[in-house]
Amino acid sequence: MSGRQRTLFQTWGSSISRSSGTPGCSSGTERPQSPGSSKAPLPAAAEAQLESDDDVLLVAAYEAERQLCLENGGFCTSAGALWIYPTNCPVRDYQLHISRAALFCNTLVCLPTGLGKTFIAAVVMYNFYRWFPSGKVVFMAPTKPLVTQQIEACYQVMGIPQSHMAEMTGSTQASTRKEIWCSKRVLFLTPQVMVNDLSRGACPAAEIKCLVIDEAHKALGNYAYCQVVRELVKYTNHFRILALSATPGSDIKAVQQVITNLLIGQIELRSEDSPDILTYSHERKVEKLIVPLGEELAAIQKTYIQILESFARSLIQRNVLMRRDIPNLTKYQIILARDQFRKNPSPNIVG
């Protein structure tokens, strides 16, 4: 072994064990020879020395990775000196801009359907996969088809090795999921599975460096997305969140809840009229199809209206309900009538 190789081991100090039991080391293996080699076998002492040298290098590599995790949170400075954007697909300026922004700040991306949220997620996931060689990248979606779509994008667009990716569902055994968390680096799963694995300690929360959340508008109240984020921050604050949604919320209050629950720092919003996506938007033709109720549903509807009439008729007779078309009476109209009655009750109604 050369003096330089010995120096590599010495830099880690004499505390590192050189025994065969050291993590990542193998014992009793033979060194492969070059094809066609006719050299005589090495003496036993020389062969033992070569195997020992291999053990030293493996230990040094293991220790280097461990120190990297401790000192920089697992961040590889050489890989992190740049970020990669694919050119095997046509480059769209808005996707490039959003991808760059999402790398450096927790971002809520709001794009109309069909304009590449999946592509942006794949770019961000791949760069964190590179930057943190021992970290985990997690993609969550509420349905299995969305999960499958993202797996294909990560492989086809960014070339993440399939051997490093895994999909987990509720039907996957808990023991199997624990093994997957240890052996794979890019995980695709539903939020409920993530909650369960965090609560059981199967998920190495501190190793998660990037969390992508699809259909992010669901992150309200105690939905599983919110539970996942609350659990993760108990272990680490060093992870990036990318939230994706075509419809971020029905009103400002709902949008603010999503922003708060997912720790969002910036919003990248585009509508179909935004100048930078007009080129890629397609005119849609909407055709309305009215499907009549079947016999079974029609019978249920008839029974429901009969029950509703028994209560609504007396309210209509007392002019508490103004609408007399009972089949089309809505919950909102009933609540509105109740509130108005409480404010101005009729003196003619007793009890």
XYZ file of C-alpha atoms in Angstrom:
351
model
C 0.000 0.000 0.000
C 1.362 3.437 -0.844
C 2.305 6.056 1.732
C -0.609 8.240 0.571
C -3.118 5.512 1.298
C -1.671 5.010 4.741
C -1.953 8.747 5.366
C -5.673 8.548 4.422
C -6.241 6.145 7.293
C -4.028 8.067 9.670
C -6.071 11.257 9.162
C -8.983 9.565 10.943
C -6.883 8.771 14.000
C -5.937 5.559 15.696
C -9.385 5.226 17.333
C -10.844 3.606 14.209
C -10.974 -0.155 14.490
C -9.228 -2.173 11.811
C -10.994 -5.363 12.704
C -13.231 -7.263 10.341
C -16.245 -6.331 12.430
C -16.041 -2.690 11.376
C -19.227 -1.479 9.584
C -18.941 -1.800 5.844
C -15.945 -4.128 5.993
C -15.851 -7.668 4.704
C -13.607 -10.485 5.810
C -12.310 -13.623 4.165
C -12.843 -12.397 0.591
C -10.313 -12.893 -2.192
C -8.961 -10.067 -4.307
C -10.072 -10.454 -7.953
C -7.357 -10.888 -10.550
C -7.292 -9.327 -13.964
C -8.631 -11.541 -16.800
C -5.821 -13.632 -18.296
C -3.488 -12.915 -15.429
C -0.841 -15.600 -15.000
C 0.808 -14.272 -11.883
C 1.641 -16.768 -9.151
C -0.440 -16.605 -5.971
C 0.818 -14.143 -3.410
C 2.296 -15.464 -0.182
C -0.210 -15.751 2.657
C 1.387 -12.882 4.580
C 1.223 -10.537 1.557
C -2.396 -11.504 0.821
C -3.344 -10.819 4.435
C -1.660 -7.405 4.198
C -3.643 -6.521 1.050
C -6.931 -7.534 2.666
C -6.030 -5.479 5.708
C -5.322 -2.494 3.434
C -8.786 -2.861 1.902
C -10.335 -2.887 5.341
C -8.488 0.320 6.200
C -9.802 2.092 3.098
C -13.367 0.912 3.731
C -13.202 2.137 7.311
C -11.837 5.492 6.157
C -14.662 5.878 3.619
C -17.258 4.935 6.232
C -15.789 7.410 8.715
C -15.689 10.157 6.078
C -19.400 9.707 5.355
C -20.215 9.660 9.070
C -18.267 12.878 9.667
C -20.011 14.477 6.685
C -23.386 13.716 8.268
C -22.295 15.147 11.616
C -20.610 18.332 10.386
C -22.811 19.513 7.501
C -26.103 17.788 8.116
C -25.159 15.357 5.357
C -24.638 18.122 2.758
C -21.986 17.332 0.132
C -20.184 20.590 -0.649
C -18.779 19.373 -3.964
C -22.195 18.228 -5.264
C -23.862 21.284 -3.727
C -21.644 23.679 -5.655
C -24.155 23.481 -8.503
C -27.695 22.372 -9.237
C -28.811 20.380 -12.246
C -31.701 21.138 -14.580
C -32.566 18.671 -17.370
C -32.282 19.680 -21.017
C -33.622 16.388 -22.379
C -37.021 18.167 -22.400
C -37.825 21.603 -23.878
C -36.775 24.272 -21.365
C -39.679 26.391 -20.186
C -38.660 29.608 -18.437
C -41.361 29.427 -15.769
C -40.404 25.849 -14.838
C -36.738 26.810 -14.655
C -37.501 29.832 -12.452
C -39.809 27.919 -10.109
C -37.395 24.988 -9.801
C -34.529 27.304 -8.857
C -36.645 29.153 -6.302
C -37.953 25.925 -4.723
C -34.414 24.701 -4.019
C -33.698 27.497 -1.568
C -37.019 28.211 0.157
C -40.091 26.256 1.239
C -42.363 26.924 -1.726
C -46.039 26.524 -2.597
C -46.310 26.036 -6.369
C -49.719 26.822 -7.851
C -49.938 25.890 -11.523
C -52.955 24.966 -13.650
C -53.295 21.265 -14.382
C -51.048 19.993 -17.171
C -48.339 22.651 -16.924
C -45.609 20.617 -15.252
C -45.870 20.507 -11.461
C -44.656 16.894 -11.618
C -41.622 17.944 -13.669
C -40.677 20.682 -11.189
C -40.987 18.240 -8.294
C -38.675 15.776 -10.077
C -36.009 18.472 -10.571
C -36.080 19.527 -6.912
C -36.080 15.922 -5.667
C -33.107 14.996 -7.848
C -30.977 17.911 -6.651
C -31.570 17.125 -2.983
C -30.848 13.481 -3.811
C -27.439 14.632 -5.112
C -26.711 17.207 -2.423
C -27.346 14.837 0.499
C -25.804 11.443 -0.410
C -27.035 9.814 2.811
C -30.323 11.726 3.092
C -33.888 10.745 2.246
C -36.229 12.406 -0.258
C -39.957 11.844 0.284
C -42.888 12.415 -2.060
C -46.414 12.288 -0.594
C -49.701 12.172 -2.496
C -53.200 11.255 -1.322
C -53.804 8.667 -4.077
C -51.746 5.871 -5.602
C -52.062 7.091 -9.258
C -50.430 10.401 -8.300
C -47.634 8.524 -6.539
C -47.036 6.327 -9.610
C -46.980 9.374 -11.896
C -44.212 10.982 -9.837
C -42.123 7.792 -9.763
C -42.161 7.717 -13.571
C -41.166 11.394 -13.780
C -38.217 10.963 -11.403
C -36.932 8.025 -13.432
C -37.732 9.180 -16.975
C -36.921 12.896 -16.613
C -34.145 13.001 -14.005
C -32.748 9.472 -14.180
C -32.843 8.669 -10.472
C -31.908 4.960 -10.318
C -34.927 2.752 -9.761
C -32.888 0.733 -7.293
C -32.801 3.814 -5.027
C -36.576 4.404 -5.177
C -39.463 2.622 -3.492
C -43.234 2.978 -3.237
C -44.996 2.227 0.049
C -48.715 1.838 0.671
C -50.892 0.839 3.579
C -50.834 -2.737 2.300
C -47.035 -2.900 2.690
C -46.132 -4.760 5.871
C -44.774 -2.563 8.682
C -41.593 -4.650 8.970
C -41.032 -4.374 5.211
C -41.530 -0.607 5.318
C -38.897 -0.319 8.048
C -36.407 -2.174 5.846
C -37.282 0.086 2.902
C -36.687 3.214 4.990
C -33.193 1.908 5.781
C -32.227 0.716 2.306
C -33.846 3.234 -0.094
C -33.279 6.949 -0.518
C -36.250 8.239 -2.537
C -39.611 7.213 -1.079
C -43.110 7.602 -2.548
C -46.070 7.098 -0.231
C -49.408 8.360 1.051
C -49.411 10.745 4.021
C -51.180 8.297 6.322
C -48.412 5.730 5.836
C -45.877 8.444 6.695
C -47.764 9.365 9.874
C -47.887 5.729 10.974
C -44.160 5.167 10.363
C -43.208 8.374 12.180
C -45.293 7.427 15.208
C -43.735 3.938 15.316
C -40.193 5.197 14.861
C -39.754 3.261 11.608
C -39.097 6.431 9.620
C -35.634 8.017 10.159
C -37.071 11.536 10.448
C -33.721 13.264 10.971
C -32.467 11.928 7.613
C -35.288 13.478 5.543
C -33.919 16.406 3.536
C -36.702 17.085 1.039
C -40.455 16.624 1.460
C -42.722 17.061 -1.584
C -46.460 17.368 -0.939
C -48.904 16.922 -3.814
C -52.496 18.203 -3.614
C -51.239 20.587 -0.925
C -54.620 22.344 -0.559
C -55.643 19.383 1.610
C -53.248 20.515 4.358
C -56.017 21.885 6.592
C -56.917 21.112 10.200
C -55.526 17.770 11.323
C -55.133 16.211 7.883
C -52.230 13.756 7.628
C -50.033 16.289 5.769
C -50.172 18.601 8.801
C -49.375 15.738 11.176
C -46.306 14.759 9.137
C -44.831 18.271 9.200
C -45.513 18.666 12.929
C -43.765 15.360 13.637
C -40.755 16.095 11.422
C -39.932 19.416 13.097
C -39.604 17.561 16.399
C -36.504 15.852 14.974
C -35.002 18.339 12.529
C -35.463 21.763 10.962
C -33.049 21.018 8.126
C -35.399 19.883 5.389
C -36.984 21.535 2.369
C -40.736 21.489 1.667
C -42.174 21.741 -1.842
C -45.984 21.940 -1.920
C -47.918 21.487 -5.179
C -51.503 22.428 -5.976
C -53.628 23.532 -8.906
C -56.177 25.098 -6.525
C -54.483 26.320 -3.313
C -57.744 27.146 -1.499
C -61.300 28.384 -1.761
C -60.574 31.635 0.117
C -57.716 33.604 1.690
C -58.261 32.003 5.091
C -57.887 28.485 3.665
C -54.752 29.454 1.728
C -53.223 30.975 4.869
C -53.871 27.740 6.760
C -52.003 25.780 4.093
C -49.100 28.258 4.217
C -48.887 28.039 8.011
C -49.307 24.266 8.270
C -46.654 23.534 5.626
C -44.136 26.188 6.788
C -44.270 27.899 3.379
C -41.863 30.805 2.806
C -42.845 31.814 -0.723
C -45.587 31.230 -3.282
C -45.035 30.661 -7.003
C -48.455 31.356 -8.538
C -49.374 31.147 -12.213
C -52.814 31.330 -13.795
C -53.803 30.433 -17.335
C -53.479 34.131 -18.195
C -49.922 34.557 -16.838
C -47.636 35.866 -19.607
C -44.922 33.229 -19.113
C -47.292 30.272 -19.519
C -49.639 31.583 -22.220
C -47.496 29.863 -24.845
C -48.072 26.495 -23.178
C -51.746 26.898 -22.278
C -54.305 25.227 -24.480
C -57.823 26.406 -25.136
C -60.338 24.077 -23.532
C -63.741 23.141 -24.794
C -66.168 22.316 -21.983
C -69.142 20.130 -22.775
C -71.791 19.679 -20.087
C -73.396 16.252 -19.791
C -76.414 15.792 -17.508
C -76.756 12.207 -16.308
C -80.216 11.245 -14.994
C -80.547 9.398 -11.685
C -80.986 5.659 -11.797
C -84.002 3.920 -10.276
C -82.274 3.194 -6.954
C -81.051 6.760 -6.424
C -84.402 8.196 -7.548
C -86.166 6.091 -4.877
C -83.767 7.361 -2.192
C -84.315 10.929 -3.327
C -88.091 10.536 -3.142
C -87.927 9.150 0.418
C -85.601 11.961 1.501
C -87.940 14.641 0.108
C -90.903 13.100 1.966
C -88.973 13.303 5.252
C -87.877 16.856 4.508
C -91.449 17.948 3.672
C -92.774 16.801 7.056
C -90.468 19.305 8.783
C -90.331 22.073 6.200
C -94.091 22.356 5.624
C -94.824 23.733 9.102
C -91.982 26.275 8.750
C -93.338 27.407 5.384
C -96.869 27.775 6.791
C -95.484 30.060 9.550
C -93.479 32.092 6.999
C -90.184 31.081 8.578
C -89.061 29.492 5.315
C -89.782 31.667 2.293
C -88.793 29.115 -0.344
C -91.643 26.736 -1.127
C -89.764 24.538 -3.612
C -88.855 21.907 -1.030
C -86.970 19.462 -3.358
C -84.478 22.229 -4.203
C -84.125 23.559 -0.653
C -80.459 23.776 0.389
C -78.779 23.521 3.775
C -77.527 27.095 3.409
C -81.042 28.438 2.874
C -82.305 26.635 6.001
C -79.425 27.964 8.153
C -79.943 31.500 6.777
C -83.673 31.344 7.579
C -82.908 30.099 11.097
C -80.484 32.959 11.771
C -82.964 35.538 10.486
C -85.704 34.061 12.672
C -83.483 34.236 15.762
C -82.753 37.894 15.113
C -86.397 38.837 14.366
C -88.769 36.194 15.729
C -92.425 36.544 14.687
C -94.682 37.575 17.591
C -97.411 35.307 16.226
C -95.346 32.161 16.808
C -95.405 30.780 20.335
C -93.210 27.920 21.571
